[in-house]
CSV table of C-alpha atoms in Angstrom, one decimal:
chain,number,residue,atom,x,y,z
U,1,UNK,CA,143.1,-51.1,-49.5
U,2,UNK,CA,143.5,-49.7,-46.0
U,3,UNK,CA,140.1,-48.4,-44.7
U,4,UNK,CA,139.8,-45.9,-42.0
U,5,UNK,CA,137.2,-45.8,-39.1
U,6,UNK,CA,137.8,-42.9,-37.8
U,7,UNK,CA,135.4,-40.0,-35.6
U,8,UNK,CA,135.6,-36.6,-37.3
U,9,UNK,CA,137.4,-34.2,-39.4
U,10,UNK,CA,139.9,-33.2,-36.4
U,11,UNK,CA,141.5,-36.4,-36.9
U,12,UNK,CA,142.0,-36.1,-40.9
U,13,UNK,CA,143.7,-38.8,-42.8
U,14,UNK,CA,147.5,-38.1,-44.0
U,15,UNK,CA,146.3,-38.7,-47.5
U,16,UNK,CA,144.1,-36.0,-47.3
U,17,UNK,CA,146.2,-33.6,-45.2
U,18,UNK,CA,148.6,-33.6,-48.4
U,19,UNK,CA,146.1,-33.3,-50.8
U,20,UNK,CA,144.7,-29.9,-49.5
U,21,UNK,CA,148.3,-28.3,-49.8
U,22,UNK,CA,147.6,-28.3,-53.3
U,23,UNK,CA,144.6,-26.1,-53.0
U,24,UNK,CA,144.1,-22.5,-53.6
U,25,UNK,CA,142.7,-20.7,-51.0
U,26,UNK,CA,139.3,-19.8,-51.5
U,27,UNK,CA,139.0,-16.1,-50.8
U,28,UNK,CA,141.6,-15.5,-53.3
U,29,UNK,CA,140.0,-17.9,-55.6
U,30,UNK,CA,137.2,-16.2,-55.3
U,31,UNK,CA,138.3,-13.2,-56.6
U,32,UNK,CA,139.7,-14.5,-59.7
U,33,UNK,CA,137.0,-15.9,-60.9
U,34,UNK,CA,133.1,-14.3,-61.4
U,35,UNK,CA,130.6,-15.2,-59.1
U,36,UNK,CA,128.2,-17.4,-62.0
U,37,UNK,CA,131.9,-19.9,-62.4
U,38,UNK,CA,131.5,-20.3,-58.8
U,39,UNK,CA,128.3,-21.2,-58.1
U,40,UNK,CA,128.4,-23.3,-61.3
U,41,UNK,CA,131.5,-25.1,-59.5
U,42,UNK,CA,129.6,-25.3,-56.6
U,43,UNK,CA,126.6,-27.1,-58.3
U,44,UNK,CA,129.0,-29.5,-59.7
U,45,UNK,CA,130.3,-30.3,-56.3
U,46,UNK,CA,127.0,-31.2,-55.1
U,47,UNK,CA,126.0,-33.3,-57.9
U,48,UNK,CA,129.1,-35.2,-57.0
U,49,UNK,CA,128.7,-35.6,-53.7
U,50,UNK,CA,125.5,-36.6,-53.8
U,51,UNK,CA,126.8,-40.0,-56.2
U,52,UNK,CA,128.7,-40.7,-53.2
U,53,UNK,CA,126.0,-40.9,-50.9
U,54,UNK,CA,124.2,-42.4,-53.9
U,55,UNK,CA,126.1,-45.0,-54.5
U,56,UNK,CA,128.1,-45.9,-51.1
U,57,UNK,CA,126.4,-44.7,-48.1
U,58,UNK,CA,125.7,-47.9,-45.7
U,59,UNK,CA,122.2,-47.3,-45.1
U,60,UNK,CA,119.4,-47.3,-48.2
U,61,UNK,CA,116.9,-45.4,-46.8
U,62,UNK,CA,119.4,-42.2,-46.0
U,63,UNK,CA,118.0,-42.1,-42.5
U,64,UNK,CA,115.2,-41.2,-43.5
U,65,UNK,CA,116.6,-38.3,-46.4
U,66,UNK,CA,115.1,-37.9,-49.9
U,67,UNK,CA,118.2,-37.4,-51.7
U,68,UNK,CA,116.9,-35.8,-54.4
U,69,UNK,CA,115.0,-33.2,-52.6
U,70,UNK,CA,117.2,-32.9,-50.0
U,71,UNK,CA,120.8,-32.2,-52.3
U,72,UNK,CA,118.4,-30.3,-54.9
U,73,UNK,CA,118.0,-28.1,-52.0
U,74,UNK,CA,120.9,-27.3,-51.5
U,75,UNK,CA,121.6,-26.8,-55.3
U,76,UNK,CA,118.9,-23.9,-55.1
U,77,UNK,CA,120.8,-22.3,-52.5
U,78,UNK,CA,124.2,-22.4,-54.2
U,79,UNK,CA,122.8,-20.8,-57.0
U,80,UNK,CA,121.3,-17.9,-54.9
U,81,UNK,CA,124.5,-17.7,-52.5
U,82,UNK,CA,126.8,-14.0,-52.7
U,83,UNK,CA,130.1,-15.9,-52.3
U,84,UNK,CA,132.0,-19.3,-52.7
U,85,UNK,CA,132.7,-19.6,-48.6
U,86,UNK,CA,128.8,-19.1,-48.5
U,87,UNK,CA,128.5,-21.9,-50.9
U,88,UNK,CA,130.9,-23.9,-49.3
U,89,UNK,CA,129.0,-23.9,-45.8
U,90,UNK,CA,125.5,-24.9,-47.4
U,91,UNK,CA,127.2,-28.0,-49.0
U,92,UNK,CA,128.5,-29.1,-45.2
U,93,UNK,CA,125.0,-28.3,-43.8
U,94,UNK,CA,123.6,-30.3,-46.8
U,95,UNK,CA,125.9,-33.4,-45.0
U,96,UNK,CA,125.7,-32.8,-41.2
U,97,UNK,CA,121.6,-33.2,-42.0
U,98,UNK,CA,122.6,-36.8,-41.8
U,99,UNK,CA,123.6,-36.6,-38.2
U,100,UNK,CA,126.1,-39.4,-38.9
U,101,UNK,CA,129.7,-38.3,-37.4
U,102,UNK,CA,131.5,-40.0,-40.1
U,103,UNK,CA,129.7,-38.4,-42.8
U,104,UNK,CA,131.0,-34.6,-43.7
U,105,UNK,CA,132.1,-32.4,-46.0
U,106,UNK,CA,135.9,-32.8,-46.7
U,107,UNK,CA,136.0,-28.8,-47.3
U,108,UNK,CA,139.1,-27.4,-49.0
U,109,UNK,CA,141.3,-25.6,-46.3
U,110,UNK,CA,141.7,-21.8,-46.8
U,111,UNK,CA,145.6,-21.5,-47.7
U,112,UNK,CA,146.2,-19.2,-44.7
U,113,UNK,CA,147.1,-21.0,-41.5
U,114,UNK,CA,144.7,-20.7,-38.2
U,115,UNK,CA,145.4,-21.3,-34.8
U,116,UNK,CA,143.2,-21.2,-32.4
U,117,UNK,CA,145.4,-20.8,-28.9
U,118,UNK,CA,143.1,-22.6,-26.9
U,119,UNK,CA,141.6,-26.1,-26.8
U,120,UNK,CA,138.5,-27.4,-25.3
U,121,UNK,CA,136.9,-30.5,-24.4
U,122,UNK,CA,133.8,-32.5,-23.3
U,123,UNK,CA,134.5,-33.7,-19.7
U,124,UNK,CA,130.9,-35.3,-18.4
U,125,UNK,CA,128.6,-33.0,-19.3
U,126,UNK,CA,130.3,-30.2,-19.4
U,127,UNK,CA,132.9,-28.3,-21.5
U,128,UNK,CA,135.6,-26.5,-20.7
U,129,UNK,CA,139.1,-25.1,-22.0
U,130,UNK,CA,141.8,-27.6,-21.3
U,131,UNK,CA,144.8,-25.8,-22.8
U,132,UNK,CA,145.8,-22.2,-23.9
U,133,UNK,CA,149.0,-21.4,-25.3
U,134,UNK,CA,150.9,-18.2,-24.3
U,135,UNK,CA,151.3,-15.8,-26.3
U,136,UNK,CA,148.2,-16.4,-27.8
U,137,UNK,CA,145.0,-13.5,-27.8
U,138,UNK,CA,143.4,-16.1,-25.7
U,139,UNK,CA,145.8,-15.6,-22.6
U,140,UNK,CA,145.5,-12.0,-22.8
U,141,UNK,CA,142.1,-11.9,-23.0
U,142,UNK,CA,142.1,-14.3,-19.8
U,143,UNK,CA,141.3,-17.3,-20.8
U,144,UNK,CA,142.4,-20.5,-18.7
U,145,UNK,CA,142.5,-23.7,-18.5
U,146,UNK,CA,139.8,-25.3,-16.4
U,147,UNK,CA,136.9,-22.3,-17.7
U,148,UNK,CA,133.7,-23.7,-18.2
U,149,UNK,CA,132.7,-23.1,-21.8
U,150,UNK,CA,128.6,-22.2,-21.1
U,151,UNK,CA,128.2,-20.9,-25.1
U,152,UNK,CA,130.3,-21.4,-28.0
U,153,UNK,CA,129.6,-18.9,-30.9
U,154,UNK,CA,126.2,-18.0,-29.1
U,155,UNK,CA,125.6,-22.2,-29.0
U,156,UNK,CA,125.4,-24.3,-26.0
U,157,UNK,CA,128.1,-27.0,-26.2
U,158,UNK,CA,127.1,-30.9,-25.8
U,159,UNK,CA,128.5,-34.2,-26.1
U,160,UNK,CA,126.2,-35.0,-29.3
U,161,UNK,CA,126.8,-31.9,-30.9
U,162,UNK,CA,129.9,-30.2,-30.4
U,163,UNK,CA,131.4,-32.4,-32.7
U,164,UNK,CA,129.6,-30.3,-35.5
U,165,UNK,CA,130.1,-26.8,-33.7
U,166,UNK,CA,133.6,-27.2,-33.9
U,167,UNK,CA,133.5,-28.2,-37.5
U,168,UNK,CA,132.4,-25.0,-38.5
U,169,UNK,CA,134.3,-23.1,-36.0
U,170,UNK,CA,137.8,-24.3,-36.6
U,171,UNK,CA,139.1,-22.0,-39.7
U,172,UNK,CA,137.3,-18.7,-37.7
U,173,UNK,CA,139.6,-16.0,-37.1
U,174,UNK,CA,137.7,-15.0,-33.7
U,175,UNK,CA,135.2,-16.8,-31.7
U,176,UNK,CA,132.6,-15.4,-29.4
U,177,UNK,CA,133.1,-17.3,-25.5
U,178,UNK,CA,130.7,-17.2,-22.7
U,179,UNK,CA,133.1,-19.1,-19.9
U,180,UNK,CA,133.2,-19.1,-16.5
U,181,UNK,CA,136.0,-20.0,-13.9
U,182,UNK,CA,135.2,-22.1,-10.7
U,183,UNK,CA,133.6,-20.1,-8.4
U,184,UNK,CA,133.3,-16.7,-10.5
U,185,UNK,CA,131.1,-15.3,-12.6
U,186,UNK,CA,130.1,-15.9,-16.4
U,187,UNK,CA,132.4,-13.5,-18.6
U,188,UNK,CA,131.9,-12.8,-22.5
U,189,UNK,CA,135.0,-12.7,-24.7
U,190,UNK,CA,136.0,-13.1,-28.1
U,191,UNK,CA,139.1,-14.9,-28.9
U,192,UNK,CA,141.0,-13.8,-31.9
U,193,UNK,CA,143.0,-16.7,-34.2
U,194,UNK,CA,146.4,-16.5,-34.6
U,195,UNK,CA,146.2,-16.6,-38.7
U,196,UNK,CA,149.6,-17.1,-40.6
U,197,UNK,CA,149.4,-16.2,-44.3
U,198,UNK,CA,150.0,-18.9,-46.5
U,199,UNK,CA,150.3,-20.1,-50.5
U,200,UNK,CA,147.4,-19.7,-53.3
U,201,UNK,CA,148.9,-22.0,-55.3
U,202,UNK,CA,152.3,-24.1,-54.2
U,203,UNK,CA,154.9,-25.2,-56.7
U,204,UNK,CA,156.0,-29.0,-56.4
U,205,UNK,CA,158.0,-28.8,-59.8
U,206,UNK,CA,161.6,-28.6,-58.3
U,207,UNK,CA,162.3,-31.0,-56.0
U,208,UNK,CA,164.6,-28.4,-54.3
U,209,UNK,CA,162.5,-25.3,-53.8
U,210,UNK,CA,161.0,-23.6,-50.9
U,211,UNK,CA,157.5,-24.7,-51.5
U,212,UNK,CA,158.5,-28.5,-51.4
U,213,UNK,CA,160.4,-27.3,-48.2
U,214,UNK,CA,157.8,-25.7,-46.5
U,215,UNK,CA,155.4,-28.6,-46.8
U,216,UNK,CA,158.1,-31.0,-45.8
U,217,UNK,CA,158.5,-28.6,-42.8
U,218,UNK,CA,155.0,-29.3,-42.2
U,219,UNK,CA,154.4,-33.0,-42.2
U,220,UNK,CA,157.1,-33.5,-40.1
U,221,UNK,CA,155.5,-31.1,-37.4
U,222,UNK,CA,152.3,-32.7,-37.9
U,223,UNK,CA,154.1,-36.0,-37.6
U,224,UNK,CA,155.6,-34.5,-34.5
U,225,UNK,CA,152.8,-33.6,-32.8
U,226,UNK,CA,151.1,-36.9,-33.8
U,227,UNK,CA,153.8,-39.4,-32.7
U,228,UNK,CA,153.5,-42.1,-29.8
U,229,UNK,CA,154.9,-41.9,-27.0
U,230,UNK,CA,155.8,-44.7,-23.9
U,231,UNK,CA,157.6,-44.3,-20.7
U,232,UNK,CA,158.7,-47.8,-19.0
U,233,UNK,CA,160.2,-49.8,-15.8
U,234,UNK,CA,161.0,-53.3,-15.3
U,235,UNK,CA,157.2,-53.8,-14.4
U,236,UNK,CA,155.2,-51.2,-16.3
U,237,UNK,CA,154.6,-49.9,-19.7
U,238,UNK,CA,152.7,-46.4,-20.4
U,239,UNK,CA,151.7,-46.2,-23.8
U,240,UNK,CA,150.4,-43.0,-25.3
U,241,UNK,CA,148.6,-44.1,-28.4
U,242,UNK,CA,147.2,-40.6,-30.2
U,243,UNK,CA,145.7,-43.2,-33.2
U,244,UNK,CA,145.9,-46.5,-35.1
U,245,UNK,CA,148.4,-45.7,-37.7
U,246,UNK,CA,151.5,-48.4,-37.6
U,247,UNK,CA,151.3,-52.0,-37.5
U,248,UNK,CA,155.2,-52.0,-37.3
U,249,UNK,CA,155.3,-49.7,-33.7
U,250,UNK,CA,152.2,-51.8,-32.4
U,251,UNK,CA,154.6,-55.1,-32.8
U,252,UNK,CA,157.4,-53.0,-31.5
U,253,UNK,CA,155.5,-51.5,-28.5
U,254,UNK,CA,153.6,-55.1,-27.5
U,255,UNK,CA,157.3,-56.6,-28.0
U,256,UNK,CA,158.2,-54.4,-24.4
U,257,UNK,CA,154.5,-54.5,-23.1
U,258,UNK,CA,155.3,-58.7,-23.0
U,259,UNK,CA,158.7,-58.2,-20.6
U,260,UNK,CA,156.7,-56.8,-18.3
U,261,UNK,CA,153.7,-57.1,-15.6
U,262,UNK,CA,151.4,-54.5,-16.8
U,263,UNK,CA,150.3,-52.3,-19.3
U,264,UNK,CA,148.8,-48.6,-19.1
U,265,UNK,CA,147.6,-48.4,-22.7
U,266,UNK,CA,146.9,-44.7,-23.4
U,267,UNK,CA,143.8,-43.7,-25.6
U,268,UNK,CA,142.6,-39.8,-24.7
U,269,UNK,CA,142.1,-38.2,-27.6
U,270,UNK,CA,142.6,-41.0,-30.2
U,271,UNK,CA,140.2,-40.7,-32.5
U,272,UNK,CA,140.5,-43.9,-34.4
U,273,UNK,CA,142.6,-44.9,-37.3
U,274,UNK,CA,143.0,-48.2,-39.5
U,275,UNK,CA,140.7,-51.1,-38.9
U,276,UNK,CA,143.7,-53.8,-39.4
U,277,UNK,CA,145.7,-51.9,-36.6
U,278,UNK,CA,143.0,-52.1,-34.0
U,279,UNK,CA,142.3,-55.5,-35.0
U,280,UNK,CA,146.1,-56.8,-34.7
U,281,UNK,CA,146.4,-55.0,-31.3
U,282,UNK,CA,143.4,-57.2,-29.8
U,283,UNK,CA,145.5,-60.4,-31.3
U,284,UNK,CA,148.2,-59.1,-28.7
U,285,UNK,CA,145.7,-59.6,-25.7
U,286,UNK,CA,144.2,-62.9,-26.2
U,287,UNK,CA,145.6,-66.2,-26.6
U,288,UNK,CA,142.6,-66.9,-29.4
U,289,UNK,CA,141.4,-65.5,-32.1
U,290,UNK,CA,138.4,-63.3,-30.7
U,291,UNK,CA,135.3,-62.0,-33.0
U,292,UNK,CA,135.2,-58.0,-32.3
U,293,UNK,CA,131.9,-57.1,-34.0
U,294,UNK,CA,130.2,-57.8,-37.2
U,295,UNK,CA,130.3,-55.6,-40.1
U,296,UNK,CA,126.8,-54.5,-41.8
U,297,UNK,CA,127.1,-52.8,-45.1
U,298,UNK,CA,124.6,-52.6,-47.8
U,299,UNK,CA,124.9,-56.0,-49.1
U,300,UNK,CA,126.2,-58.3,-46.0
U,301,UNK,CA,126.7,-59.0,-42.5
U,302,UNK,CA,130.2,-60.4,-41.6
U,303,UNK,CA,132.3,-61.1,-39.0
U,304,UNK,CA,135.4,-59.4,-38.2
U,305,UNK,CA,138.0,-61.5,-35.9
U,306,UNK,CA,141.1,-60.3,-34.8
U,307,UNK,CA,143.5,-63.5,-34.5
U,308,UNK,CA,145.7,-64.1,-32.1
U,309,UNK,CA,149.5,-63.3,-32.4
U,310,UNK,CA,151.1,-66.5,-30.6
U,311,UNK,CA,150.5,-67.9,-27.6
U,312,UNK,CA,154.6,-66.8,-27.1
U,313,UNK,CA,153.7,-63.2,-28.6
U,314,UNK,CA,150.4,-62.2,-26.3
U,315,UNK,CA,151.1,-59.9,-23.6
U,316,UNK,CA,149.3,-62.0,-20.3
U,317,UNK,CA,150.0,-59.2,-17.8
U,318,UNK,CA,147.6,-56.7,-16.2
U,319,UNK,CA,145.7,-54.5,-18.8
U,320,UNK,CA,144.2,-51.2,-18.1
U,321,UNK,CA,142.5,-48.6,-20.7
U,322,UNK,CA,142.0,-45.0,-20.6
U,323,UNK,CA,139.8,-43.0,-22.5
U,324,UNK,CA,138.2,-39.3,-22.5
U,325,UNK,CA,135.2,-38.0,-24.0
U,326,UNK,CA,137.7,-37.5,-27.3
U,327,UNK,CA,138.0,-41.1,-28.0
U,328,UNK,CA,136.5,-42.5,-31.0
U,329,UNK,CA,136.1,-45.2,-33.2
U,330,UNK,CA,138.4,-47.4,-33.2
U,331,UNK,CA,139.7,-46.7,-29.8
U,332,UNK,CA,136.2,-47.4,-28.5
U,333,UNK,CA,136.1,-50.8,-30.4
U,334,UNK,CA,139.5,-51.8,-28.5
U,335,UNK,CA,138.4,-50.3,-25.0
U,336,UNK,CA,134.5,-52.3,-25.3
U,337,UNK,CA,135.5,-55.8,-26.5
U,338,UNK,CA,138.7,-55.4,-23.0
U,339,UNK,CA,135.5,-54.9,-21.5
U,340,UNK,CA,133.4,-57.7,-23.2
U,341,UNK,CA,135.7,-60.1,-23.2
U,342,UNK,CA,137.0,-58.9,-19.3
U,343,UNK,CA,140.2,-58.3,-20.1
U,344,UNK,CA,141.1,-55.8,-18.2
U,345,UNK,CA,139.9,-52.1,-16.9
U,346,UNK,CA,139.1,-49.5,-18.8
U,347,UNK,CA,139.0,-46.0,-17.0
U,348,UNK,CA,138.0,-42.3,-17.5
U,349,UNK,CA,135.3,-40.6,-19.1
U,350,UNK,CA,132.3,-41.6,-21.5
U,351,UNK,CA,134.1,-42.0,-24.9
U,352,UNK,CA,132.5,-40.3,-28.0
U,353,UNK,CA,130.4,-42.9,-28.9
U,354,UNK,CA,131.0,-42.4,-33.0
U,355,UNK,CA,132.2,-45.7,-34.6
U,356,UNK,CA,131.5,-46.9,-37.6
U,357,UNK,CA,133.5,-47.2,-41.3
U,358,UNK,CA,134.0,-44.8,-43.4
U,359,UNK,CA,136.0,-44.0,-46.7
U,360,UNK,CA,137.0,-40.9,-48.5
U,361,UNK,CA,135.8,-40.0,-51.6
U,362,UNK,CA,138.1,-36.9,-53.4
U,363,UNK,CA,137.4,-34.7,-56.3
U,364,UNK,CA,139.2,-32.0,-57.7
U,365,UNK,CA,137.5,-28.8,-58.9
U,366,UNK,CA,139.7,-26.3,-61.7
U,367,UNK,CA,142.5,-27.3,-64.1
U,368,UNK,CA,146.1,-26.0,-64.0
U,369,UNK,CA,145.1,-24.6,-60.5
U,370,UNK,CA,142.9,-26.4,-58.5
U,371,UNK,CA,141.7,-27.4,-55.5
U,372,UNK,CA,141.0,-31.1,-53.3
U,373,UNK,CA,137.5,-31.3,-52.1
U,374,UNK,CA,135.6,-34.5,-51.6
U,375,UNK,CA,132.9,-36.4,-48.7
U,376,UNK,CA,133.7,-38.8,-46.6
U,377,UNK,CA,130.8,-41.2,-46.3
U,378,UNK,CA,129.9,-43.9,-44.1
U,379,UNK,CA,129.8,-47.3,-46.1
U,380,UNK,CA,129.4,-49.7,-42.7
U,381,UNK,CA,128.0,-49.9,-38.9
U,382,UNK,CA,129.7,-52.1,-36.6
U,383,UNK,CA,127.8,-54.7,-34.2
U,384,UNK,CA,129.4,-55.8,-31.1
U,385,UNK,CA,128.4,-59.0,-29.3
U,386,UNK,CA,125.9,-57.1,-26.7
């Protein structure tokens, strides 16, 4: 089994990418079934989730939670909730209470596509909008890259909770802004989602009809916009490295870091990915086997180490790291033990600070049609050697 450490639901796992195609949207869902089936469905998913945390959650106090009280809480409110996207957001809330970034809700996605326009990001302690597409309400309504974000949705962004902010806000079809540009004044807007209609319920039956087509068609864009990237010389070798996903392109990509002098190893934005990738790219930077950090679960404390490739495999050049306030998990492991173990520099802003291990835990809620819901649940914390 492959397990993930990861930072948040931005960053979702492939697996679970696919398995919310299946799902019916929930608006439409909704009004196919009476409100009393929904809330009873509801209940059930909290009952589940709950097991999860019961049964798997690294830490035996709950930080502090009394599981019963706190999920039979949220049970009372399902039951007095007016809709199933009211229900929905009271089991998330009934995670986030945990404060743990890599335990959440893994909510079903509504059916209908949403796109923002615009992107933002913690830089120190501030926010701002690093990206707006044209074409998109956000331009027109003159939104720009380099705004100061001063309230999102009426909430002050931060570094420690925007994280959850965005959780909530990503499926909204408009979002209040309170922005500023350098050197003006603050300006109110509301930003309206590009939303694309999509499938209740797709058909996977024929192996040659549209629906299969259309979700092919969207793998491969998410695969697109996922992909690594590396530009090179004789002496240097940029590496963009958007997560740890391939042990096959790490051996190709340290394969032309060793021809050359130096290495610009890429991590903005990469929220984490598999533990064995992160752990077979430090083999490439040291001619032993290192220990990155212990592993504390439930029942045991071990030791991870990530052994070396070869002393005829390493790459022994210069190394240099770079990482934004979007890098997580593992890409914080890799960029602290280069720093530990002086390795090389690591540049750029304060990363995320979210690592630890997670898995994903995936129900299924209906029959003929249903849809993929689930938690994922922290089951480790990692210690480093400071």
């Amino acid at each position: 089994m492959q397990i993930k450490i990861y930072r948040r639901t931005r960053a979702i796992t492939l697996a679970v990418l696919f398995g919310l195609l299946f799902i019916a949207t929930l608006r439409q869902g909704a009004q196919a079934q009476t409100l009393d089936n929904d809330r009873r469905r509801a209940v059930e998913m909290v009952q589940l989730i709950k097991k999860d945390i019961q049964k798997n959650y690294y830490d035996t106090t709950f930080r502090g939670l009394d599981l019963d009280a706190h999920f039979g809480a949220a049970e009372a409110k399902v039951k007095a909730a007016n809709s199933m996207g009211e229900m929905l957001g009271i089991i998330a809330r009934s995670l986030m209470d945990f404060n743990d970034s890599h335990t959440f809700f893994l909510i079903p996605a509504p059916a209908d596509g949403v796109e923002q326009g615009w992107t933002l990001q913690m830089i120190g302690d501030k926010c701002y909008v690093t990206a707006v597409k044209p074409g998109s309400d956000a331009e027109a309504k003159g939104l720009k890259p380099g705004d100061e974000i001063l309230a999102l949705a009426g909430a002050t962004p931060t570094r420690e909770g925007l994280w959850k902010l965005w959780y909530f806000l990503r499926f909204q079809p408009e979002i209040s802004l309170l922005v500023r540009s350098a050197g003006g004044e603050a300006r109110s807007l509301s930003v309206q989602a590009k939303v694309t209609p999509g499938k209740a319920v797709y058909n996977l039956g024929s192996t040659t009809g549209a629906d299969r087509s259309d979700l092919i068609r969207q793998w491969e864009n998410y695969a697109r916009l996922m992909r690594h990237r590396y530009v090179e010389d004789k002496e240097l070798l940029i590496w963009r490295m958007p997560q740890f996903d391939d042990d096959h392109l790490v051996d190709e990509m340290m394969d032309k870091a060793r021809k050359r002098k130096s290495l610009i190893l890429d991590l903005r934005g990469n929220g984490g990915g598999y533990e064995q990738t992160l752990l077979r790219l430090v083999g490439y930077m040291f001619d032993h086997d290192v220990k990155v950090y212990d592993i504390k679960s439930r029942t045991e404390t071990k030791p991870m180490l990530a052994k070396t490739r070869g002393a005829d495999r390493i790459f022994k050049g210069n190394l240099v790291v770079l990482l934004d306030s979007e890098s997580g998990s593992a890409a914080e492991l890799f960029a602290r033990i280069v720093q530990l173990e002086k390795r090389g520099r690591v540049i750029g802003d304060l990363s995320s600070g979210f690592v630890m291990r997670a898995m994903h835990f995936s129900h299924k809620s209906g029959l003929d049609r249903y849809f993929i819901y689930g938690a994922s649940v922290t089951v480790s914390d990692f210690v480093m050697g400071d």
